[in-house]
Amino acid sequence: MRFWDWIYRHFNWIGERILKWFPNISDSVKKSGIHVHSEVYASFTGFMFLVSLVASISLIVLAVFLFPNPLLAIILIVLPTIVLLLMVSLPSFIAANRASSIDGEFPFLSAYLSTMVMSGLSPYIAFERVLRGSIIFKRSSELAQRFILLSRVLGRDPLTAFDELAKRAASSRVKETLSGYIATVKAGGDVIDYLNKRSRLLFSEMLVGMKIIADRLGGLLEAYLAMVLLTMISFTVLYFVTTGFAGVVPFGLSSEGMFFFLYIVMPLLSGVIIYLADLLQYKDPYIDWKPYIVFFATFIPIILVLSLFGILFYLMLPPYNPLRLNPVTQLIGRILLLFGVGNPPGYMYSTIALSTALIIATIPGFIYYLYTSREYKVVKGITRFLRDLVEVRKTGLPPERSIIELSSRDYGVFTQYLRKVAMELSIGVPLRRIIDELMKKIRSWTGQVLLFILTDSIEVGGGTVEVLENLAWFAESVEAIEDEKKRSLRTLMIVPYMGGILSAVTVIYMVSYMAKLPVQVGAFGQAAGLVLPSIVLNNYIMGLVAGKISSGRLIAGLFHAILLTLISLAAILILPLFMG
């Protein structure tokens, strides 16, 4: 607090001017959740602007005497303005990120609230009860915490507290839902019917949104394919013409420029596509980071070792050095013999070694992903279980006894968990304790939410048929949304495959054609050794793009990365044979 007090005391004069220039700062700070007043944040923005201005002037003075460069001077002059714009835009960026994370949770939170109200709780108590599920509703529980602060600590009535939450909400879904609830209460309407219909509307909007997302991703991938094919083929042709006819053609690309384009610009372009796809796609609020951790923990050391023994030693050491005869190079030689290719040209070796290294280093992470991805199928089993639970409850059996009766049926991955729940229920363990332990083992966030709502509905209202019917409908809606997402995005992954295969085939044909021309052997080998490994690397990254597009998770692209790398390797080994 002393720091913020000092900032406000000494820089309030510039903060007031910034608020006049950018009046939207106040609203953005409230929605972003930054726990400072807008006047204090504006004062801090002015402080950062003055610091950058002083630093920029000092660096310009030093640059004039030490490094006289007009471009550097221009960058230093623009730097304070960039800092000011970034600080002004930062609350908006934080608010947008917060809104997107809440939007992913809120349809499920709305389903939980409608289920709790149908079970007999008042909407206010149900909203406060969200704090009990703060591990699941991580972002939405902040709204419940603020509601408790306004109503229980500051003494606001519940409607006024909801109105203040709506004004500060970064998410439009939260704002519309709370405003609609306030209007329903003031008009004397049916709150249960409103919450139920609002929840169904949110799930319907998610289902329609999947089709819109698919259309946008399709346009994005078409632009990506055009950029990859046109730029890579054009630059490769220009580079080979420059290299092969250096004595005739006085212009063209240098090796440094081609390296920058193939190994820096192209991967960055694919990274931008992955980032844009992540912004467009619907994402679960919870991300399981374990497959990513396992992948990097195995990929990095394996790729370093294989690159050292399989590529660097071969390229750097003399031809007859014994270190060249290491297990990795011998393995590559045996693989080539299996394909019927023996003694390939020297310029192809680094490409073959890189393909082999990428495939071997990716396999452990891919195996672990296959093992964990099976657990995500638990949602289908839970959905079928909830539908059967509704039918069994109609016979008059209590919820706990109904669960025990259903444990003998097959629900896929969920069967093993259900049988354990039924066994502990039969010996008298409370359902709440059983489900709390079970949710620690289930990886799927959606599965955790459904079990949490089921437990609370049984605990609060006894799990009536109407409540369970409503919950089963929500579960089936979630499954329909997942199926629609897979159907709409599955066809889009063809685009990265087309880009990878066409670019590999075109460039390899170009290399094979240039090998027949009377050009300098050394210059051609250097050019081919620079271009061909980039084909493998960029196709590997395109596989990650295909996984991100098709499933929404980057780790799912490991299979496509391995497959595209194998396709590139096969093209490099086989296509030159057709050209003699």
Coordinates of C-alpha atoms in Angstrom, one line a residue:
M1 CA 0.0 0.0 0.0
R2 CA 2.9 2.4 0.6
F3 CA 4.0 2.0 -3.0
W4 CA 0.5 2.8 -4.3
D5 CA 0.1 5.7 -1.9
W6 CA 3.4 7.1 -3.1
I7 CA 2.4 6.7 -6.7
Y8 CA -0.9 8.4 -6.2
R9 CA 0.6 11.2 -4.1
H10 CA 3.3 12.2 -6.5
F11 CA 1.8 11.3 -9.9
N12 CA -1.8 12.1 -9.5
W13 CA -1.4 15.2 -11.7
I14 CA -0.5 13.2 -14.8
G15 CA -3.0 10.5 -13.9
E16 CA -5.9 12.9 -14.1
R17 CA -4.8 14.0 -17.6
I18 CA -4.6 10.3 -18.7
L19 CA -8.1 9.7 -17.4
K20 CA -9.3 12.7 -19.5
W21 CA -7.5 11.3 -22.6
F22 CA -8.7 7.7 -22.0
P23 CA -12.0 7.8 -20.1
N24 CA -12.5 4.0 -20.7
I25 CA -9.8 3.2 -18.2
S26 CA -12.2 3.3 -15.2
D27 CA -14.6 0.8 -16.7
S28 CA -11.8 -1.5 -17.8
V29 CA -10.1 -1.5 -14.4
K30 CA -13.4 -2.5 -12.7
K31 CA -14.0 -5.4 -15.2
S32 CA -10.4 -6.6 -15.1
G33 CA -10.5 -7.4 -11.4
I34 CA -7.4 -5.3 -10.7
H35 CA -7.7 -4.3 -7.1
V36 CA -6.8 -0.7 -7.4
H37 CA -8.8 2.5 -8.0
S38 CA -8.8 3.8 -11.6
E39 CA -7.2 7.0 -10.4
V40 CA -4.3 5.1 -8.8
Y41 CA -3.9 3.0 -12.0
A42 CA -3.9 6.1 -14.1
S43 CA -1.2 7.6 -11.9
F44 CA 0.9 4.4 -12.2
T45 CA 0.5 4.6 -16.0
G46 CA 1.8 8.1 -15.9
F47 CA 4.7 7.0 -13.7
M48 CA 5.6 4.3 -16.2
F49 CA 5.4 6.8 -19.1
L50 CA 7.7 9.2 -17.4
V51 CA 10.2 6.4 -16.5
S52 CA 10.2 5.2 -20.1
L53 CA 10.6 8.8 -21.3
V54 CA 13.6 9.5 -19.1
A55 CA 15.1 6.1 -20.1
S56 CA 14.5 6.8 -23.8
I57 CA 16.1 10.3 -23.7
S58 CA 19.2 8.9 -21.8
L59 CA 19.6 6.1 -24.4
I60 CA 19.2 8.5 -27.3
V61 CA 22.0 10.6 -25.9
L62 CA 24.3 7.6 -25.5
A63 CA 23.4 6.3 -28.9
V64 CA 24.3 9.6 -30.5
F65 CA 27.9 9.3 -29.2
L66 CA 28.4 5.5 -29.2
F67 CA 26.0 3.9 -31.8
P68 CA 24.8 6.6 -34.3
N69 CA 21.9 4.8 -36.0
P70 CA 18.8 6.5 -37.2
L71 CA 16.6 3.4 -36.9
L72 CA 17.6 3.0 -33.2
A73 CA 16.9 6.6 -32.6
I74 CA 13.4 6.3 -34.1
I75 CA 12.7 3.2 -31.9
L76 CA 13.8 5.0 -28.8
I77 CA 11.7 8.1 -29.6
V78 CA 8.5 5.9 -30.1
L79 CA 9.2 3.8 -27.0
P80 CA 7.4 6.1 -24.4
T81 CA 4.3 6.2 -26.6
I82 CA 4.3 2.4 -26.9
V83 CA 4.6 2.1 -23.1
L84 CA 1.7 4.5 -22.6
L85 CA -0.6 2.6 -25.0
L86 CA 0.3 -0.7 -23.5
M87 CA -0.4 0.4 -20.0
V88 CA -3.7 2.0 -21.1
S89 CA -4.7 -1.2 -23.0
L90 CA -3.6 -3.6 -20.2
P91 CA -6.9 -3.6 -18.2
S92 CA -8.9 -4.2 -21.4
F93 CA -6.7 -7.2 -22.2
I94 CA -7.0 -8.6 -18.7
A95 CA -10.8 -8.1 -18.8
A96 CA -11.1 -9.8 -22.1
N97 CA -9.1 -12.8 -20.9
R98 CA -11.2 -12.9 -17.7
A99 CA -14.4 -12.8 -19.7
S100 CA -13.4 -15.6 -22.0
S101 CA -12.5 -17.8 -19.0
I102 CA -15.8 -17.1 -17.3
D103 CA -17.7 -17.7 -20.5
G104 CA -16.4 -21.2 -20.6
E105 CA -17.7 -21.9 -17.0
F106 CA -20.8 -19.9 -16.9
P107 CA -23.2 -22.3 -18.9
F108 CA -22.3 -25.0 -16.4
L109 CA -22.7 -22.6 -13.5
S110 CA -26.1 -21.6 -14.7
A111 CA -27.0 -25.3 -14.9
Y112 CA -25.9 -25.7 -11.4
L113 CA -27.9 -22.7 -10.1
S114 CA -31.0 -23.9 -11.9
T115 CA -30.6 -27.4 -10.5
M116 CA -30.1 -26.1 -6.9
V117 CA -33.2 -23.8 -7.2
M118 CA -35.3 -26.7 -8.5
S119 CA -34.0 -28.7 -5.5
G120 CA -35.5 -26.1 -3.1
L121 CA -32.7 -23.5 -2.4
S122 CA -33.2 -19.8 -2.9
P123 CA -31.1 -18.3 -5.7
Y124 CA -29.0 -16.3 -3.2
I125 CA -28.1 -19.4 -1.1
A126 CA -27.4 -21.3 -4.3
F127 CA -25.1 -18.6 -5.6
E128 CA -23.2 -18.5 -2.3
R129 CA -23.0 -22.3 -2.4
V130 CA -20.8 -22.0 -5.5
L131 CA -17.9 -21.3 -3.2
R132 CA -18.0 -25.0 -2.1
G133 CA -17.1 -25.8 -5.7
S134 CA -14.3 -23.2 -6.1
I135 CA -11.9 -26.0 -7.2
I136 CA -14.2 -26.6 -10.2
F137 CA -15.7 -23.1 -10.8
K138 CA -12.4 -21.3 -10.3
R139 CA -13.4 -18.1 -12.1
S140 CA -17.1 -18.1 -11.3
S141 CA -16.4 -18.6 -7.6
E142 CA -14.9 -15.1 -7.6
L143 CA -18.4 -13.8 -8.4
A144 CA -19.8 -15.7 -5.5
Q145 CA -17.1 -14.4 -3.2
R146 CA -17.8 -10.8 -4.2
F147 CA -21.6 -11.4 -3.8
I148 CA -21.0 -12.6 -0.2
L149 CA -18.8 -9.6 0.4
L150 CA -21.5 -7.2 -0.8
S151 CA -24.4 -8.9 0.9
R152 CA -23.1 -10.3 4.1
V153 CA -20.2 -7.8 4.9
L154 CA -21.3 -4.5 3.3
G155 CA -25.0 -5.1 4.0
R156 CA -26.3 -4.7 0.4
D157 CA -29.6 -6.4 -0.3
P158 CA -29.2 -9.4 -2.8
L159 CA -30.7 -7.6 -5.8
T160 CA -28.4 -4.6 -5.3
A161 CA -25.5 -7.0 -4.9
F162 CA -26.4 -8.7 -8.2
D163 CA -26.8 -5.3 -9.9
E164 CA -23.3 -4.3 -8.8
L165 CA -21.9 -7.6 -10.0
A166 CA -23.6 -7.2 -13.4
K167 CA -22.0 -3.7 -13.8
R168 CA -18.5 -5.0 -12.9
A169 CA -18.8 -8.2 -14.9
A170 CA -16.4 -8.6 -17.8
S171 CA -18.5 -11.3 -19.4
S172 CA -21.6 -10.4 -21.4
R173 CA -23.2 -13.7 -20.5
V174 CA -22.9 -13.0 -16.8
K175 CA -24.2 -9.5 -17.2
E176 CA -27.3 -10.5 -19.2
T177 CA -28.1 -13.4 -16.9
L178 CA -27.9 -11.3 -13.7
S179 CA -29.8 -8.4 -15.3
G180 CA -32.5 -10.8 -16.5
Y181 CA -32.8 -12.3 -13.0
I182 CA -33.2 -8.9 -11.4
A183 CA -35.9 -7.9 -13.9
T184 CA -37.7 -11.3 -13.3
V185 CA -37.7 -10.8 -9.5
K186 CA -38.9 -7.2 -9.8
A187 CA -41.7 -8.2 -12.2
G188 CA -42.8 -11.1 -9.9
G189 CA -41.9 -13.8 -12.5
D190 CA -41.0 -17.4 -12.0
V191 CA -37.3 -17.5 -11.1
I192 CA -37.0 -21.3 -11.5
D193 CA -38.4 -21.1 -15.1
Y194 CA -36.1 -18.2 -15.9
L195 CA -32.9 -19.9 -14.7
N196 CA -33.9 -23.1 -16.4
K197 CA -34.6 -21.5 -19.8
R198 CA -31.5 -19.3 -19.5
S199 CA -29.3 -22.3 -18.9
R200 CA -30.8 -24.1 -21.9
L201 CA -30.3 -20.9 -24.0
L202 CA -26.6 -20.8 -23.0
F203 CA -26.1 -24.4 -24.1
S204 CA -27.9 -23.7 -27.4
E205 CA -25.7 -20.7 -28.0
M206 CA -22.6 -22.9 -27.5
L207 CA -23.9 -25.4 -30.0
V208 CA -24.5 -22.7 -32.6
G209 CA -21.2 -21.2 -31.8
M210 CA -19.4 -24.4 -32.8
K211 CA -20.6 -24.0 -36.4
I212 CA -19.5 -20.3 -36.5
I213 CA -16.1 -21.3 -35.1
A214 CA -15.7 -23.9 -37.8
D215 CA -16.4 -21.4 -40.6
R216 CA -13.9 -18.9 -39.1
L217 CA -11.2 -21.6 -38.7
G218 CA -11.8 -22.7 -42.3
G219 CA -11.0 -19.2 -43.6
L220 CA -8.0 -18.9 -41.4
L221 CA -6.6 -22.2 -42.6
E222 CA -7.2 -21.4 -46.2
A223 CA -5.1 -18.2 -45.8
Y224 CA -2.5 -20.2 -43.9
L225 CA -2.2 -22.8 -46.7
A226 CA -1.9 -20.1 -49.4
M227 CA 0.9 -18.3 -47.5
V228 CA 2.8 -21.5 -46.8
L229 CA 2.6 -22.8 -50.4
L230 CA 3.2 -19.6 -52.3
T231 CA 5.9 -18.2 -50.1
M232 CA 7.8 -21.4 -49.5
I233 CA 7.8 -22.5 -53.2
S234 CA 8.6 -19.0 -54.4
F235 CA 11.5 -18.5 -52.0
T236 CA 12.8 -22.0 -52.7
V237 CA 12.9 -21.5 -56.4
L238 CA 14.5 -18.1 -56.1
Y239 CA 17.1 -19.5 -53.7
F240 CA 18.0 -22.4 -55.9
V241 CA 18.3 -20.2 -59.0
T242 CA 20.5 -17.9 -57.0
T243 CA 22.7 -20.8 -55.9
G244 CA 22.8 -22.8 -59.1
F245 CA 23.5 -19.8 -61.4
A246 CA 25.4 -17.5 -59.1
G247 CA 27.7 -16.5 -62.0
V248 CA 24.9 -15.5 -64.2
V249 CA 22.2 -14.2 -61.9
P250 CA 23.5 -11.2 -59.9
F251 CA 20.5 -11.0 -57.5
G252 CA 18.5 -13.4 -55.3
L253 CA 18.4 -14.8 -51.8
S254 CA 21.5 -15.4 -49.6
S255 CA 21.8 -18.4 -47.4
E256 CA 21.4 -16.3 -44.3
G257 CA 18.1 -14.8 -45.6
M258 CA 16.8 -18.3 -46.6
F259 CA 17.7 -19.6 -43.1
F260 CA 15.8 -16.8 -41.5
F261 CA 12.8 -17.4 -43.6
L262 CA 12.7 -21.2 -43.3
Y263 CA 13.7 -21.7 -39.7
I264 CA 12.3 -18.5 -38.0
V265 CA 9.6 -16.9 -40.1
M266 CA 7.8 -20.1 -41.1
P267 CA 7.6 -21.6 -37.6
L268 CA 6.5 -18.2 -36.2
L269 CA 3.8 -18.1 -38.8
S270 CA 2.5 -21.5 -37.7
G271 CA 2.7 -20.4 -34.1
V272 CA 0.6 -17.4 -35.0
I273 CA -2.0 -19.7 -36.6
I274 CA -2.0 -21.9 -33.5
Y275 CA -2.5 -18.8 -31.3
L276 CA -5.4 -17.4 -33.4
A277 CA -7.0 -20.8 -33.5
D278 CA -6.8 -20.9 -29.7
L279 CA -8.5 -17.5 -29.5
L280 CA -11.3 -18.7 -31.8
Q281 CA -12.0 -22.1 -30.4
Y282 CA -14.1 -23.1 -27.4
K283 CA -11.9 -24.3 -24.6
D284 CA -12.6 -26.1 -21.4
P285 CA -11.9 -23.8 -18.4
Y286 CA -9.5 -26.4 -17.0
I287 CA -6.4 -27.6 -18.9
D288 CA -4.7 -30.9 -18.0
W289 CA -1.0 -29.9 -18.1
K290 CA 0.4 -33.4 -17.3
P291 CA 0.6 -34.6 -21.0
Y292 CA 2.5 -31.4 -21.9
I293 CA 4.9 -31.8 -19.0
V294 CA 5.6 -35.4 -19.9
F295 CA 6.1 -34.5 -23.5
F296 CA 8.6 -31.8 -22.9
A297 CA 10.3 -33.8 -20.2
T298 CA 11.0 -36.6 -22.7
F299 CA 11.2 -34.7 -26.0
I300 CA 13.9 -32.2 -25.0
P301 CA 16.6 -34.6 -23.7
I302 CA 15.9 -37.2 -26.4
I303 CA 16.1 -34.6 -29.2
L304 CA 19.3 -33.1 -27.8
V305 CA 21.0 -36.5 -27.6
L306 CA 19.9 -37.7 -31.0
S307 CA 20.8 -34.4 -32.6
L308 CA 24.3 -34.5 -31.0
F309 CA 25.1 -38.0 -32.1
G310 CA 23.0 -38.2 -35.3
I311 CA 23.5 -34.8 -36.9
L312 CA 26.2 -32.6 -35.3
F313 CA 28.9 -35.3 -35.2
Y314 CA 28.2 -36.3 -38.8
L315 CA 28.3 -32.8 -40.1
M316 CA 31.2 -31.5 -38.1
L317 CA 33.7 -34.4 -37.9
P318 CA 36.0 -35.6 -40.7
P319 CA 34.6 -38.5 -42.9
Y320 CA 36.6 -41.2 -41.2
N321 CA 36.3 -40.1 -37.6
P322 CA 35.2 -43.1 -35.4
L323 CA 32.6 -40.9 -33.6
R324 CA 30.6 -40.8 -36.8
L325 CA 30.0 -44.6 -36.4
N326 CA 27.6 -44.2 -33.4
P327 CA 24.4 -46.2 -32.8
V328 CA 22.2 -43.4 -34.1
T329 CA 23.9 -43.2 -37.5
Q330 CA 23.9 -47.0 -37.7
L331 CA 20.2 -47.1 -36.9
I332 CA 19.5 -44.6 -39.6
G333 CA 21.5 -46.7 -42.1
R334 CA 19.5 -49.8 -41.2
I335 CA 16.2 -47.8 -41.6
L336 CA 17.3 -46.7 -45.1
L337 CA 18.1 -50.3 -46.0
L338 CA 14.6 -51.3 -45.0
F339 CA 13.2 -48.8 -47.4
G340 CA 15.5 -50.1 -50.1
V341 CA 17.6 -46.9 -50.1
G342 CA 21.3 -47.3 -49.7
N343 CA 24.1 -44.8 -49.6
P344 CA 22.0 -41.6 -50.0
P345 CA 23.7 -38.3 -51.0
G346 CA 25.4 -36.4 -48.3
Y347 CA 23.0 -33.4 -48.5
M348 CA 20.1 -35.8 -47.5
Y349 CA 21.7 -37.1 -44.4
S350 CA 20.8 -34.2 -42.0
T351 CA 17.2 -34.3 -43.2
I352 CA 16.9 -38.1 -42.6
A353 CA 18.6 -37.8 -39.2
L354 CA 16.3 -34.9 -38.2
S355 CA 13.2 -36.9 -39.2
T356 CA 14.3 -39.9 -37.3
A357 CA 15.2 -37.8 -34.2
L358 CA 11.8 -36.0 -34.2
I359 CA 9.8 -39.2 -34.5
I360 CA 11.8 -41.0 -31.8
A361 CA 11.6 -38.1 -29.4
T362 CA 7.9 -37.6 -29.9
I363 CA 6.8 -41.3 -29.4
P364 CA 7.0 -41.3 -25.5
G365 CA 4.9 -38.1 -25.1
F366 CA 2.4 -39.5 -27.7
I367 CA 2.1 -42.8 -25.8
Y368 CA 1.3 -41.0 -22.6
Y369 CA -1.2 -38.8 -24.4
L370 CA -3.0 -41.9 -25.7
Y371 CA -3.1 -43.2 -22.1
T372 CA -4.6 -40.1 -20.7
S373 CA -7.0 -39.3 -23.6
R374 CA -8.9 -42.5 -22.7
E375 CA -9.9 -40.9 -19.4
Y376 CA -11.7 -38.1 -21.2
K377 CA -14.3 -40.6 -22.5
V378 CA -15.7 -40.8 -19.0
V379 CA -18.2 -38.0 -19.9
K380 CA -20.1 -40.3 -22.2
G381 CA -20.4 -42.9 -19.5
I382 CA -21.6 -40.3 -17.0
T383 CA -24.2 -39.0 -19.4
R384 CA -25.6 -42.5 -20.0
F385 CA -25.5 -43.1 -16.3
L386 CA -27.6 -40.0 -15.5
R387 CA -30.2 -40.9 -18.0
D388 CA -30.5 -44.4 -16.5
L389 CA -30.6 -42.9 -13.0
V390 CA -33.6 -40.8 -14.0
E391 CA -35.5 -44.0 -15.2
V392 CA -34.6 -46.0 -12.1
R393 CA -35.6 -43.1 -9.8
K394 CA -39.1 -43.2 -11.4
T395 CA -39.6 -46.6 -9.8
G396 CA -39.4 -45.0 -6.3
L397 CA -35.9 -46.2 -5.3
P398 CA -33.8 -43.6 -3.3
P399 CA -30.8 -42.1 -5.1
E400 CA -28.2 -44.1 -3.3
R401 CA -30.0 -47.4 -3.9
S402 CA -30.4 -46.4 -7.5
I403 CA -26.7 -45.9 -7.9
I404 CA -26.0 -49.3 -6.4
E405 CA -28.5 -50.9 -8.8
L406 CA -26.9 -49.3 -11.8
S407 CA -23.3 -50.3 -10.9
S408 CA -23.8 -53.7 -12.7
R409 CA -24.2 -52.0 -16.0
D410 CA -21.5 -51.1 -18.5
Y411 CA -20.7 -47.4 -18.9
G412 CA -17.3 -47.6 -20.5
V413 CA -14.5 -45.8 -18.7
F414 CA -16.9 -44.6 -16.0
T415 CA -17.8 -48.2 -15.0
Q416 CA -14.8 -48.8 -12.7
Y417 CA -15.5 -45.5 -10.8
L418 CA -19.2 -46.3 -10.5
R419 CA -18.6 -49.7 -9.0
K420 CA -16.3 -48.3 -6.5
V421 CA -18.9 -45.6 -5.6
A422 CA -21.5 -48.3 -5.2
M423 CA -19.3 -50.5 -3.0
E424 CA -18.6 -47.6 -0.6
L425 CA -22.2 -46.6 -0.6
S426 CA -23.2 -50.1 0.4
I427 CA -21.0 -50.0 3.5
G428 CA -22.3 -46.6 4.6
V429 CA -19.8 -44.1 3.4
P430 CA -21.4 -40.7 2.7
L431 CA -21.9 -39.8 -1.0
R432 CA -20.3 -36.4 -0.6
R433 CA -17.0 -37.9 0.7
I434 CA -17.1 -40.6 -2.1
I435 CA -17.6 -38.0 -4.9
D436 CA -14.9 -35.6 -3.5
E437 CA -12.4 -38.4 -3.7
L438 CA -13.6 -39.5 -7.1
M439 CA -13.3 -36.0 -8.6
K440 CA -9.5 -36.1 -7.8
K441 CA -9.1 -39.1 -10.1
I442 CA -11.2 -37.9 -13.0
R443 CA -9.3 -35.8 -15.5
S444 CA -12.2 -34.4 -17.4
W445 CA -13.4 -31.1 -16.1
T446 CA -16.9 -31.6 -17.6
G447 CA -17.2 -35.0 -15.8
Q448 CA -16.2 -33.3 -12.5
V449 CA -18.9 -30.7 -13.0
L450 CA -21.6 -33.2 -13.7
L451 CA -20.7 -35.3 -10.6
F452 CA -20.6 -32.2 -8.5
I453 CA -24.0 -31.0 -9.6
L454 CA -25.4 -34.6 -9.1
T455 CA -24.1 -34.8 -5.5
D456 CA -25.4 -31.4 -4.5
S457 CA -28.8 -32.1 -6.0
I458 CA -29.1 -35.3 -4.0
E459 CA -27.7 -33.6 -0.9
V460 CA -30.0 -30.5 -1.1
G461 CA -33.3 -31.8 -2.5
G462 CA -33.0 -35.6 -2.4
G463 CA -32.4 -36.0 -6.1
T464 CA -36.0 -35.8 -7.3
V465 CA -37.0 -37.1 -10.8
E466 CA -37.6 -33.6 -12.1
V467 CA -34.1 -32.4 -10.9
L468 CA -32.3 -35.4 -12.3
E469 CA -34.2 -35.1 -15.6
N470 CA -33.0 -31.5 -15.9
L471 CA -29.4 -32.6 -15.1
A472 CA -29.5 -35.5 -17.6
W473 CA -30.7 -33.0 -20.3
F474 CA -27.7 -30.7 -19.5
A475 CA -25.3 -33.7 -19.7
E476 CA -26.8 -34.7 -23.1
S477 CA -26.4 -31.2 -24.3
V478 CA -22.7 -31.2 -23.4
E479 CA -22.3 -34.4 -25.3
A480 CA -24.1 -33.0 -28.3
I481 CA -21.8 -29.9 -28.2
E482 CA -18.7 -32.1 -28.1
D483 CA -19.9 -34.2 -31.0
E484 CA -20.7 -31.1 -33.0
K485 CA -17.3 -29.7 -32.3
K486 CA -15.6 -32.9 -33.5
R487 CA -17.7 -33.1 -36.7
S488 CA -17.2 -29.5 -37.6
L489 CA -13.5 -29.4 -36.9
R490 CA -12.4 -32.9 -38.1
T491 CA -12.6 -32.0 -41.8
L492 CA -10.5 -28.8 -41.3
M493 CA -7.3 -30.8 -40.4
I494 CA -7.1 -31.8 -44.1
V495 CA -5.8 -28.4 -44.8
P496 CA -2.5 -28.7 -42.9
Y497 CA -2.0 -32.2 -44.5
M498 CA -2.5 -30.7 -47.9
G499 CA 0.0 -27.9 -47.1
G500 CA 2.6 -30.2 -45.7
I501 CA 2.4 -32.8 -48.5
L502 CA 2.3 -30.3 -51.4
S503 CA 5.2 -28.2 -50.0
A504 CA 7.3 -31.4 -49.4
V505 CA 6.6 -32.8 -52.8
T506 CA 7.2 -29.5 -54.6
V507 CA 10.5 -28.7 -52.9
I508 CA 11.8 -32.3 -53.2
Y509 CA 11.1 -32.3 -56.9
M510 CA 12.9 -29.0 -57.2
V511 CA 15.9 -30.4 -55.4
S512 CA 15.9 -33.5 -57.6
Y513 CA 15.6 -31.3 -60.7
M514 CA 18.5 -29.1 -59.7
A515 CA 20.7 -32.1 -59.0
K516 CA 20.6 -33.0 -62.7
L517 CA 21.7 -29.5 -63.8
P518 CA 25.4 -28.7 -64.4
V519 CA 25.8 -26.6 -61.2
Q520 CA 28.5 -26.5 -58.6
V521 CA 28.3 -29.6 -56.5
G522 CA 29.3 -27.9 -53.3
A523 CA 26.9 -25.0 -53.7
F524 CA 24.0 -27.3 -54.6
G525 CA 24.8 -29.6 -51.6
Q526 CA 24.8 -26.5 -49.3
A527 CA 21.5 -25.3 -50.7
A528 CA 19.8 -28.7 -50.4
G529 CA 21.2 -29.3 -46.9
L530 CA 19.7 -26.0 -45.9
V531 CA 16.2 -26.4 -47.5
L532 CA 15.4 -30.1 -47.0
P533 CA 15.6 -30.2 -43.1
S534 CA 13.2 -27.1 -43.0
I535 CA 10.6 -29.2 -44.9
V536 CA 10.7 -31.8 -42.1
L537 CA 10.6 -29.2 -39.3
N538 CA 7.8 -27.1 -40.7
N539 CA 5.7 -30.2 -41.5
Y540 CA 6.2 -31.4 -38.0
I541 CA 4.8 -28.0 -36.8
M542 CA 2.0 -28.3 -39.3
G543 CA 1.0 -31.6 -37.6
L544 CA 0.7 -29.7 -34.3
V545 CA -1.5 -27.2 -36.2
A546 CA -3.7 -30.1 -37.4
G547 CA -4.1 -31.4 -33.9
K548 CA -5.0 -28.0 -32.5
I549 CA -7.6 -27.4 -35.2
S550 CA -9.2 -30.9 -35.1
S551 CA -9.5 -31.3 -31.3
G552 CA -8.7 -27.9 -29.7
R553 CA -5.7 -29.3 -27.9
L554 CA -2.1 -28.8 -29.1
I555 CA -1.0 -32.1 -27.5
A556 CA -3.4 -33.9 -29.8
G557 CA -1.2 -32.9 -32.8
L558 CA 1.6 -35.4 -31.8
F559 CA 0.0 -38.1 -33.9
H560 CA -0.3 -35.8 -36.9
A561 CA 3.2 -34.5 -36.4
I562 CA 4.6 -38.0 -36.5
L563 CA 2.6 -38.9 -39.6
L564 CA 3.5 -35.8 -41.5
T565 CA 7.2 -36.3 -40.6
L566 CA 7.0 -39.9 -41.9
I567 CA 5.3 -38.7 -45.1
S568 CA 8.1 -36.1 -45.6
L569 CA 10.8 -38.7 -44.9
A570 CA 9.2 -41.1 -47.4
A571 CA 8.9 -38.4 -50.0
I572 CA 12.6 -37.4 -49.6
L573 CA 13.7 -41.1 -50.0
I574 CA 11.3 -42.2 -52.7
L575 CA 10.5 -39.2 -55.0
P576 CA 14.1 -38.9 -56.3
L577 CA 14.0 -42.5 -57.5
F578 CA 11.2 -41.6 -59.9
M579 CA 13.4 -39.0 -61.5
G580 CA 16.2 -41.4 -62.1

